[in-house]
mmCIF file of C-alpha atoms in Angstrom:
data_model
loop_
_atom_site.group_PDB
_atom_site.id
_atom_site.type_symbol
_atom_site.label_atom_id
_atom_site.label_comp_id
_atom_site.label_asym_id
_atom_site.label_seq_id
_atom_site.Cartn_x
_atom_site.Cartn_y
_atom_site.Cartn_z
ATOM 1 C CA MET A 1 0.126 -0.011 -0.059
ATOM 2 C CA ALA A 2 3.084 2.180 0.102
ATOM 3 C CA GLU A 3 2.324 3.382 -3.476
ATOM 4 C CA HIS A 4 -1.118 4.918 -2.697
ATOM 5 C CA ASP A 5 -1.565 8.651 -1.622
ATOM 6 C CA PRO A 6 -2.243 8.668 2.135
ATOM 7 C CA GLY A 7 -5.465 10.261 1.334
ATOM 8 C CA GLN A 8 -6.702 7.518 -0.805
ATOM 9 C CA LEU A 9 -6.127 4.789 1.860
ATOM 10 C CA PRO A 10 -9.277 3.087 2.949
ATOM 11 C CA PHE A 11 -11.197 4.587 5.981
ATOM 12 C CA VAL A 12 -11.105 2.047 9.034
ATOM 13 C CA SER A 13 -13.387 2.131 11.955
ATOM 14 C CA VAL A 14 -11.809 0.698 15.187
ATOM 15 C CA VAL A 15 -14.377 -0.838 17.433
ATOM 16 C CA ILE A 16 -13.467 -1.472 21.112
ATOM 17 C CA PRO A 17 -16.105 -2.918 23.537
ATOM 18 C CA VAL A 18 -15.245 -2.239 27.250
ATOM 19 C CA PHE A 19 -16.504 -2.788 30.797
ATOM 20 C CA ASN A 20 -14.326 -1.884 33.811
ATOM 21 C CA GLU A 21 -11.090 -1.546 31.884
ATOM 22 C CA GLU A 22 -9.490 1.192 33.856
ATOM 23 C CA ARG A 23 -6.297 -0.830 34.243
ATOM 24 C CA HIS A 24 -5.659 -1.313 30.520
ATOM 25 C CA ILE A 25 -7.777 1.108 28.341
ATOM 26 C CA GLN A 26 -5.141 3.910 28.166
ATOM 27 C CA ALA A 27 -2.504 1.592 27.081
ATOM 28 C CA CYS A 28 -5.026 0.064 24.689
ATOM 29 C CA LEU A 29 -5.858 3.460 23.180
ATOM 30 C CA ASP A 30 -2.263 4.572 22.896
ATOM 31 C CA SER A 31 -1.392 1.708 20.979
ATOM 32 C CA VAL A 32 -4.209 2.604 18.612
ATOM 33 C CA PHE A 33 -3.044 6.291 18.534
ATOM 34 C CA ARG A 34 0.488 5.059 17.631
ATOM 35 C CA GLN A 35 -0.363 3.472 14.344
ATOM 36 C CA ASP A 36 1.473 4.414 11.449
ATOM 37 C CA TYR A 37 -1.669 4.517 9.432
ATOM 38 C CA PRO A 38 -2.837 8.099 8.737
ATOM 39 C CA ALA A 39 -4.653 9.539 11.796
ATOM 40 C CA ASP A 40 -7.426 11.120 9.519
ATOM 41 C CA ARG A 41 -8.125 7.685 7.870
ATOM 42 C CA TYR A 42 -9.528 5.813 10.988
ATOM 43 C CA GLU A 43 -11.952 6.481 13.760
ATOM 44 C CA VAL A 44 -12.243 4.834 17.288
ATOM 45 C CA ILE A 45 -15.612 3.896 18.639
ATOM 46 C CA VAL A 46 -15.552 2.750 22.229
ATOM 47 C CA ALA A 47 -18.812 0.976 23.385
ATOM 48 C CA ASP A 48 -18.993 1.059 27.175
ATOM 49 C CA GLY A 49 -21.216 -1.331 29.041
ATOM 50 C CA GLY A 50 -21.795 0.691 32.187
ATOM 51 C CA SER A 51 -18.218 0.712 33.656
ATOM 52 C CA MET A 52 -18.354 1.616 37.315
ATOM 53 C CA ASP A 53 -14.575 2.446 37.606
ATOM 54 C CA ARG A 54 -12.712 5.097 35.513
ATOM 55 C CA THR A 55 -13.013 3.668 32.157
ATOM 56 C CA ARG A 56 -15.338 6.237 30.916
ATOM 57 C CA ALA A 57 -13.529 9.212 32.276
ATOM 58 C CA ILE A 58 -10.260 8.002 30.711
ATOM 59 C CA VAL A 59 -11.837 7.529 27.215
ATOM 60 C CA ALA A 60 -13.545 10.810 27.487
ATOM 61 C CA SER A 61 -10.158 12.590 28.195
ATOM 62 C CA ALA A 62 -8.699 10.649 25.228
ATOM 63 C CA SER A 63 -11.437 12.025 22.999
ATOM 64 C CA GLU A 64 -10.660 15.680 24.046
ATOM 65 C CA ARG A 65 -6.866 15.076 22.579
ATOM 66 C CA HIS A 66 -8.036 12.897 19.761
ATOM 67 C CA PRO A 67 -11.398 14.002 18.086
ATOM 68 C CA SER A 68 -11.614 10.762 16.006
ATOM 69 C CA VAL A 69 -12.369 8.918 19.488
ATOM 70 C CA ARG A 70 -16.172 8.471 20.178
ATOM 71 C CA LEU A 71 -17.696 7.009 23.339
ATOM 72 C CA ILE A 72 -20.991 5.298 23.113
ATOM 73 C CA ASP A 73 -23.127 3.531 25.496
ATOM 74 C CA ASN A 74 -23.863 -0.240 25.379
ATOM 75 C CA PRO A 75 -26.926 -0.851 27.528
ATOM 76 C CA GLY A 76 -26.780 -4.605 26.708
ATOM 77 C CA ARG A 77 -23.531 -4.806 28.329
ATOM 78 C CA THR A 78 -22.265 -7.723 26.649
ATOM 79 C CA GLN A 79 -19.276 -7.815 24.329
ATOM 80 C CA ALA A 80 -21.169 -8.899 21.232
ATOM 81 C CA HIS A 81 -23.864 -6.233 21.846
ATOM 82 C CA GLY A 82 -21.237 -3.416 22.176
ATOM 83 C CA LEU A 83 -19.444 -4.588 18.979
ATOM 84 C CA ASN A 84 -22.728 -4.627 17.074
ATOM 85 C CA LEU A 85 -23.539 -0.970 18.394
ATOM 86 C CA GLY A 86 -20.057 0.109 17.398
ATOM 87 C CA ILE A 87 -20.075 -1.380 13.871
ATOM 88 C CA LEU A 88 -23.755 0.259 13.326
ATOM 89 C CA ALA A 89 -22.355 3.484 14.399
ATOM 90 C CA SER A 90 -19.136 3.066 12.109
ATOM 91 C CA ARG A 91 -18.621 4.573 8.775
ATOM 92 C CA GLY A 92 -15.347 2.653 7.619
ATOM 93 C CA GLU A 93 -14.994 0.516 4.687
ATOM 94 C CA TYR A 94 -12.953 -1.824 7.042
ATOM 95 C CA ILE A 95 -13.780 -2.590 10.652
ATOM 96 C CA ALA A 96 -10.898 -3.376 12.968
ATOM 97 C CA ARG A 97 -11.875 -4.931 16.329
ATOM 98 C CA GLN A 98 -9.856 -4.491 19.477
ATOM 99 C CA ASP A 99 -10.183 -5.351 23.073
ATOM 100 C CA GLY A 100 -10.016 -2.961 25.923
ATOM 101 C CA HIS A 101 -7.245 -5.085 27.605
ATOM 102 C CA ALA A 102 -5.102 -5.589 24.520
ATOM 103 C CA GLU A 103 -2.424 -3.591 22.758
ATOM 104 C CA TRP A 104 -1.304 -3.446 18.945
ATOM 105 C CA SER A 105 1.881 -3.024 17.389
ATOM 106 C CA PRO A 106 2.255 0.369 15.485
ATOM 107 C CA HIS A 107 1.859 -1.404 12.006
ATOM 108 C CA HIS A 108 -1.226 -3.265 12.852
ATOM 109 C CA LEU A 109 -3.877 -1.360 10.920
ATOM 110 C CA ARG A 110 -1.592 -0.803 7.912
ATOM 111 C CA ARG A 111 -0.581 -4.442 7.767
ATOM 112 C CA SER A 112 -4.033 -5.807 8.144
ATOM 113 C CA ILE A 113 -5.492 -3.724 5.432
ATOM 114 C CA GLU A 114 -2.652 -4.767 3.040
ATOM 115 C CA LEU A 115 -3.383 -8.473 3.939
ATOM 116 C CA LEU A 116 -6.938 -7.879 3.198
ATOM 117 C CA VAL A 117 -6.325 -6.153 -0.115
ATOM 118 C CA GLU A 118 -3.643 -8.723 -1.231
ATOM 119 C CA SER A 119 -5.421 -11.972 -0.339
ATOM 120 C CA GLY A 120 -9.091 -11.018 -0.803
ATOM 121 C CA ALA A 121 -10.052 -12.430 2.638
ATOM 122 C CA ASP A 122 -12.971 -11.013 4.514
ATOM 123 C CA ASN A 123 -11.252 -11.089 7.826
ATOM 124 C CA VAL A 124 -7.611 -11.175 8.913
ATOM 125 C CA GLY A 125 -6.233 -11.571 12.492
ATOM 126 C CA GLY A 126 -2.719 -12.190 14.104
ATOM 127 C CA ARG A 127 -1.492 -14.092 16.946
ATOM 128 C CA ALA A 128 -2.837 -13.697 20.505
ATOM 129 C CA ASP A 129 0.184 -13.005 22.423
ATOM 130 C CA GLY A 130 -1.092 -13.501 26.033
ATOM 131 C CA GLU A 131 0.915 -11.814 28.672
ATOM 132 C CA GLY A 132 0.642 -12.344 32.627
ATOM 133 C CA LYS A 133 1.646 -9.811 35.418
ATOM 134 C CA SER A 134 1.780 -12.287 38.454
ATOM 135 C CA VAL A 135 3.589 -15.618 38.582
ATOM 136 C CA MET A 136 0.361 -17.439 38.020
ATOM 137 C CA GLY A 137 -0.577 -15.040 35.126
ATOM 138 C CA ARG A 138 2.714 -15.882 33.425
ATOM 139 C CA ALA A 139 2.041 -19.521 33.836
ATOM 140 C CA ILE A 140 -1.384 -19.188 32.346
ATOM 141 C CA ALA A 141 0.044 -17.095 29.429
ATOM 142 C CA SER A 142 2.563 -19.763 28.848
ATOM 143 C CA ALA A 143 0.181 -22.656 28.866
ATOM 144 C CA MET A 144 -2.185 -20.790 26.385
ATOM 145 C CA ARG A 145 0.799 -20.509 23.819
ATOM 146 C CA SER A 146 1.023 -24.327 23.863
ATOM 147 C CA PRO A 147 -0.811 -26.610 21.442
ATOM 148 C CA PHE A 148 -1.022 -28.884 24.307
ATOM 149 C CA GLY A 149 -3.000 -26.457 26.259
ATOM 150 C CA VAL A 150 -5.367 -24.944 23.622
ATOM 151 C CA GLY A 151 -5.475 -27.583 20.964
ATOM 152 C CA GLY A 152 -6.589 -26.354 17.522
ATOM 153 C CA ALA A 153 -6.571 -22.693 18.534
ATOM 154 C CA ARG A 154 -3.685 -22.071 16.150
ATOM 155 C CA TYR A 155 -3.989 -18.263 16.338
ATOM 156 C CA ARG A 156 -2.403 -18.730 19.838
ATOM 157 C CA TYR A 157 0.765 -20.087 18.524
ATOM 158 C CA SER A 158 1.102 -20.418 14.761
ATOM 159 C CA ASP A 159 4.007 -18.854 13.073
ATOM 160 C CA ARG A 160 2.971 -18.842 9.357
ATOM 161 C CA VAL A 161 0.204 -17.377 7.235
ATOM 162 C CA GLU A 162 -2.839 -19.532 6.947
ATOM 163 C CA GLU A 163 -6.558 -19.801 6.626
ATOM 164 C CA LEU A 164 -7.936 -20.655 10.044
ATOM 165 C CA PRO A 165 -11.686 -21.190 11.344
ATOM 166 C CA THR A 166 -11.326 -18.006 13.604
ATOM 167 C CA VAL A 167 -8.624 -15.261 14.451
ATOM 168 C CA PHE A 168 -7.918 -12.920 17.213
ATOM 169 C CA PRO A 169 -9.594 -10.243 17.310
ATOM 170 C CA GLY A 170 -9.781 -9.425 13.395
ATOM 171 C CA THR A 171 -9.973 -6.684 10.894
ATOM 172 C CA PHE A 172 -13.137 -7.214 8.519
ATOM 173 C CA ARG A 173 -14.238 -6.004 5.315
ATOM 174 C CA ARG A 174 -17.497 -3.987 5.939
ATOM 175 C CA SER A 175 -19.141 -6.030 2.944
ATOM 176 C CA ALA A 176 -18.560 -9.372 5.057
ATOM 177 C CA PHE A 177 -21.126 -7.852 7.747
ATOM 178 C CA GLU A 178 -23.371 -6.684 5.194
ATOM 179 C CA ARG A 179 -23.343 -10.130 3.734
ATOM 180 C CA VAL A 180 -23.818 -12.258 6.802
ATOM 181 C CA GLY A 181 -25.005 -9.926 9.403
ATOM 182 C CA LEU A 182 -23.360 -8.872 12.667
ATOM 183 C CA TYR A 183 -22.334 -10.733 15.915
ATOM 184 C CA ASP A 184 -24.971 -13.007 17.213
ATOM 185 C CA GLU A 185 -25.526 -12.143 20.623
ATOM 186 C CA ALA A 186 -26.949 -15.341 21.874
ATOM 187 C CA TYR A 187 -23.462 -16.932 22.002
ATOM 188 C CA PRO A 188 -21.126 -15.477 24.503
ATOM 189 C CA PRO A 189 -18.234 -15.716 24.489
ATOM 190 C CA HIS A 190 -18.171 -17.758 21.336
ATOM 191 C CA GLU A 191 -19.637 -15.012 19.042
ATOM 192 C CA ASP A 192 -16.312 -14.500 17.204
ATOM 193 C CA TYR A 193 -16.004 -18.022 16.156
ATOM 194 C CA GLU A 194 -19.802 -18.217 15.256
ATOM 195 C CA LEU A 195 -19.268 -15.099 13.091
ATOM 196 C CA ASN A 196 -16.248 -16.311 11.260
ATOM 197 C CA HIS A 197 -18.206 -19.715 10.585
ATOM 198 C CA ARG A 198 -20.737 -17.778 8.843
ATOM 199 C CA ILE A 199 -18.473 -15.863 6.782
ATOM 200 C CA ARG A 200 -16.657 -19.055 5.752
ATOM 201 C CA GLU A 201 -19.902 -20.790 5.146
ATOM 202 C CA THR A 202 -20.978 -18.073 2.554
ATOM 203 C CA GLY A 203 -17.600 -18.347 0.738
ATOM 204 C CA GLY A 204 -15.568 -15.945 2.562
ATOM 205 C CA ARG A 205 -12.034 -16.674 3.889
ATOM 206 C CA VAL A 206 -10.448 -15.997 7.407
ATOM 207 C CA LEU A 207 -6.746 -15.247 7.212
ATOM 208 C CA PHE A 208 -4.178 -15.455 10.079
ATOM 209 C CA SER A 209 -0.900 -13.781 9.840
ATOM 210 C CA PRO A 210 1.871 -13.783 12.503
ATOM 211 C CA ASP A 211 2.788 -10.137 11.253
ATOM 212 C CA ILE A 212 0.088 -8.729 13.211
ATOM 213 C CA PRO A 213 0.059 -9.844 16.848
ATOM 214 C CA THR A 214 -1.903 -8.388 19.579
ATOM 215 C CA ARG A 215 -0.600 -8.279 23.150
ATOM 216 C CA TYR A 216 -3.299 -9.053 25.374
ATOM 217 C CA PHE A 217 -3.437 -9.589 29.476
ATOM 218 C CA VAL A 218 -4.581 -13.119 30.461
ATOM 219 C CA ARG A 219 -6.499 -14.102 33.658
ATOM 220 C CA GLU A 220 -4.399 -13.978 36.698
ATOM 221 C CA SER A 221 -5.841 -16.748 38.841
ATOM 222 C CA ILE A 222 -6.937 -20.356 38.436
ATOM 223 C CA ALA A 223 -10.403 -19.703 39.518
ATOM 224 C CA THR A 224 -11.041 -17.016 36.760
ATOM 225 C CA LEU A 225 -9.347 -19.166 34.232
ATOM 226 C CA ALA A 226 -11.683 -22.069 35.016
ATOM 227 C CA ARG A 227 -14.556 -19.999 34.754
ATOM 228 C CA GLN A 228 -13.391 -18.620 31.345
ATOM 229 C CA TYR A 229 -12.750 -21.948 29.904
ATOM 230 C CA PHE A 230 -15.914 -23.496 31.304
ATOM 231 C CA ARG A 231 -17.821 -20.747 29.455
ATOM 232 C CA TYR A 232 -15.959 -21.531 26.235
ATOM 233 C CA GLY A 233 -16.630 -25.168 26.365
ATOM 234 C CA ARG A 234 -20.298 -24.634 27.085
ATOM 235 C CA ALA A 235 -20.975 -22.140 24.378
ATOM 236 C CA LYS A 236 -19.128 -24.319 21.864
ATOM 237 C CA VAL A 237 -22.102 -26.776 22.204
ATOM 238 C CA ARG A 238 -24.647 -23.830 22.293
ATOM 239 C CA VAL A 239 -23.317 -22.679 18.715
ATOM 240 C CA ALA A 240 -22.966 -26.397 17.432
ATOM 241 C CA ARG A 241 -26.796 -26.808 18.149
ATOM 242 C CA ALA A 242 -27.402 -24.165 15.492
ATOM 243 C CA GLN A 243 -24.233 -24.816 13.341
ATOM 244 C CA PRO A 244 -23.005 -28.444 13.768
ATOM 245 C CA GLY A 245 -20.048 -27.617 11.313
ATOM 246 C CA VAL A 246 -18.240 -25.751 14.037
ATOM 247 C CA ILE A 247 -17.316 -28.875 15.882
ATOM 248 C CA ARG A 248 -13.902 -30.301 14.883
ATOM 249 C CA PRO A 249 -12.398 -33.534 16.049
ATOM 250 C CA TYR A 250 -9.972 -31.897 18.323
ATOM 251 C CA HIS A 251 -12.855 -30.175 20.245
ATOM 252 C CA LEU A 252 -13.730 -33.598 21.594
ATOM 253 C CA ALA A 253 -10.507 -34.223 23.327
ATOM 254 C CA ALA A 254 -11.144 -32.415 26.472
ATOM 255 C CA PRO A 255 -14.575 -33.841 26.799
ATOM 256 C CA ALA A 256 -13.195 -37.274 26.389
ATOM 257 C CA LEU A 257 -10.781 -36.602 29.200
ATOM 258 C CA VAL A 258 -13.600 -35.706 31.453
ATOM 259 C CA ALA A 259 -15.529 -38.587 30.511
ATOM 260 C CA LEU A 260 -12.639 -40.871 31.576
ATOM 261 C CA VAL A 261 -12.849 -39.619 35.158
ATOM 262 C CA PRO A 262 -16.089 -41.586 35.935
ATOM 263 C CA ALA A 263 -14.892 -44.436 33.891
ATOM 264 C CA ALA A 264 -11.603 -44.607 35.994
ATOM 265 C CA GLY A 265 -13.861 -44.605 39.163
ATOM 266 C CA ILE A 266 -15.724 -47.670 37.851
ATOM 267 C CA LEU A 267 -12.378 -49.326 36.908
ATOM 268 C CA ALA A 268 -10.959 -48.717 40.243
ATOM 269 C CA THR A 269 -13.496 -51.032 41.810
ATOM 270 C CA THR A 270 -11.125 -53.935 40.878
ATOM 271 C CA ARG A 271 -7.312 -54.454 41.403
ATOM 272 C CA ARG A 272 -6.607 -54.617 37.623
ATOM 273 C CA GLY A 273 -8.948 -51.719 36.909
ATOM 274 C CA ARG A 274 -7.113 -49.573 39.488
ATOM 275 C CA ARG A 275 -3.835 -50.424 37.840
ATOM 276 C CA THR A 276 -5.254 -49.366 34.433
ATOM 277 C CA ALA A 277 -6.792 -46.140 35.815
ATOM 278 C CA LEU A 278 -3.591 -45.218 37.670
ATOM 279 C CA THR A 279 -1.449 -45.955 34.538
ATOM 280 C CA GLY A 280 -3.682 -43.497 32.499
ATOM 281 C CA ALA A 281 -3.530 -41.013 35.249
ATOM 282 C CA ALA A 282 0.357 -41.262 35.251
ATOM 283 C CA VAL A 283 0.409 -40.809 31.496
ATOM 284 C CA TYR A 284 -1.758 -37.697 31.416
ATOM 285 C CA ALA A 285 0.398 -36.190 34.259
ATOM 286 C CA ALA A 286 3.697 -37.046 32.515
ATOM 287 C CA ALA A 287 2.268 -35.423 29.277
ATOM 288 C CA CYS A 288 1.339 -32.192 31.295
ATOM 289 C CA VAL A 289 4.829 -32.024 32.735
ATOM 290 C CA VAL A 290 6.683 -32.586 29.524
ATOM 291 C CA ALA A 291 4.550 -30.085 27.670
ATOM 292 C CA GLY A 292 4.861 -27.693 30.583
ATOM 293 C CA VAL A 293 8.665 -27.831 30.338
ATOM 294 C CA ARG A 294 8.487 -26.818 26.735
ATOM 295 C CA ALA A 295 5.761 -24.181 27.215
ATOM 296 C CA GLY A 296 7.560 -22.558 30.277
ATOM 297 C CA ARG A 297 11.082 -22.225 28.495
ATOM 298 C CA GLY A 298 12.531 -18.898 29.380
ATOM 299 C CA GLU A 299 10.460 -18.543 32.623
ATOM 300 C CA SER A 300 11.504 -18.677 36.261
ATOM 301 C CA THR A 301 11.128 -21.981 38.270
ATOM 302 C CA ALA A 302 8.154 -20.484 39.997
ATOM 303 C CA VAL A 303 6.407 -20.168 36.712
ATOM 304 C CA ARG A 304 7.522 -23.221 35.172
ATOM 305 C CA VAL A 305 6.181 -25.591 38.052
ATOM 306 C CA ARG A 306 2.623 -24.016 37.780
ATOM 307 C CA VAL A 307 2.179 -24.572 33.900
ATOM 308 C CA PRO A 308 1.426 -28.303 34.131
ATOM 309 C CA GLY A 309 -1.440 -27.401 36.553
ATOM 310 C CA VAL A 310 -2.682 -24.996 34.256
ATOM 311 C CA PHE A 311 -3.050 -27.475 31.545
ATOM 312 C CA VAL A 312 -5.151 -29.588 33.870
ATOM 313 C CA VAL A 313 -7.533 -26.542 34.431
ATOM 314 C CA LEU A 314 -7.703 -25.720 30.707
ATOM 315 C CA HIS A 315 -8.602 -29.249 29.780
ATOM 316 C CA PHE A 316 -11.157 -29.959 32.493
ATOM 317 C CA ALA A 317 -12.891 -26.723 32.603
ATOM 318 C CA TRP A 318 -13.544 -26.689 28.878
ATOM 319 C CA GLY A 319 -14.393 -30.239 28.810
ATOM 320 C CA ALA A 320 -16.886 -29.726 31.852
ATOM 321 C CA GLY A 321 -18.457 -26.846 30.072
ATOM 322 C CA PHE A 322 -18.814 -28.951 26.977
ATOM 323 C CA TRP A 323 -20.698 -31.669 28.942
ATOM 324 C CA THR A 324 -22.839 -29.077 30.459
ATOM 325 C CA GLY A 325 -23.795 -27.797 27.144
ATOM 326 C CA ILE A 326 -24.739 -31.397 26.019
ATOM 327 C CA ALA A 327 -26.687 -31.713 29.179
ATOM 328 C CA GLU A 328 -28.595 -28.559 28.259
ATOM 329 C CA ALA A 329 -29.345 -29.666 24.878
ATOM 330 C CA ALA A 330 -30.562 -33.108 26.158
ATOM 331 C CA ALA A 331 -32.886 -31.251 28.561
ATOM 332 C CA GLY A 332 -34.224 -29.109 25.581
ATOM 333 C CA ILE A 333 -33.099 -25.823 27.185
ATOM 334 C CA GLU A 334 -33.520 -23.140 24.379
ATOM 335 C CA THR A 335 -30.376 -21.279 23.442
ATOM 336 C CA GLY A 336 -31.814 -18.834 20.876
ATOM 337 C CA GLY A 337 -29.802 -17.432 18.188
ATOM 338 C CA GLY A 338 -29.740 -17.644 14.551
ATOM 339 C CA SER A 339 -30.870 -14.355 13.756
ATOM 340 C CA PRO A 340 -27.879 -12.044 14.144
ATOM 341 C CA PRO A 341 -28.599 -8.044 13.504
ATOM 342 C CA ALA A 342 -28.130 -7.019 9.837
ATOM 343 C CA LEU A 343 -25.837 -4.325 8.776
ATOM 344 C CA PRO A 344 -27.508 -2.055 6.100
ATOM 345 C CA ARG A 345 -25.392 -1.447 2.958
ATOM 346 C CA GLN A 346 -23.948 2.159 3.128
ATOM 347 C CA ALA A 347 -21.283 3.961 1.080
ATOM 348 C CA ALA A 348 -17.946 3.981 2.927
ATOM 349 C CA SER A 349 -16.046 7.222 3.534
#
């Protein structure tokens, strides 16, 4: 894109849904303001879900220094609702999603648009580079960079350009939303995967590139991580009930592991069964340790010894969430969804 006159570069709308992000929102916005993309060729829309901390004040202060920043209300409070409101209020030919606790490299917007133009893809995103502040946070970040920990979520560790089912967080062509609709608000926190699935089902492409990493801050405790991944597993089933194609073979690994626990309990009622169950548990524990050693390279001993335990939490929380979703389906609990808001066609600036 270097051969284009800056005034001819496409206009981009950056949409950031937030809720109580006072610890990170300033750094997030600063990373947006530091883009090497012309400042008059992008706008920033922050959709706040009723923050009770200083988030709104920080964004309001930023808008005084940067007129391109707009703060809008998100009465629905969910991330998907905030994204939809931001996109509906936007005017860009391209929509760049960002999270309030994440930071971009200075070339993020420019390179994202270049990749979209060069590839013809509908959405492009980069590697999710998790970072923790505490010892446990760093252990969690290490585990989430490992294929053993996150399976097929290649956007967390891939080092090559490739098409993927979903990316983090994504820069979209506006035309993709006009074609398939906006985020489906019935599937938190799986709205990204579901949207990208619709894009691919209609012939679109979702491209990953390690050239555009996003630095974001992971959960800092085992309890909050477990809740996060339980919700992920449960949401996977909720989406699959409407779109079965979202389930891949690797999604069944963690549920299978969880299912082995009661099976091991039954086996343990006999001496031979106990040996089998203990052998299986030892193999899994050894795999966690070996993968933890690899994932924790370069970290302190305090971080490295925690990584195997984080793997266990990732696997069992996701698997338990998946089975909870299965139980809800069996009980006929309605999940809704299937009718995402539409984005009217309009001329981009």
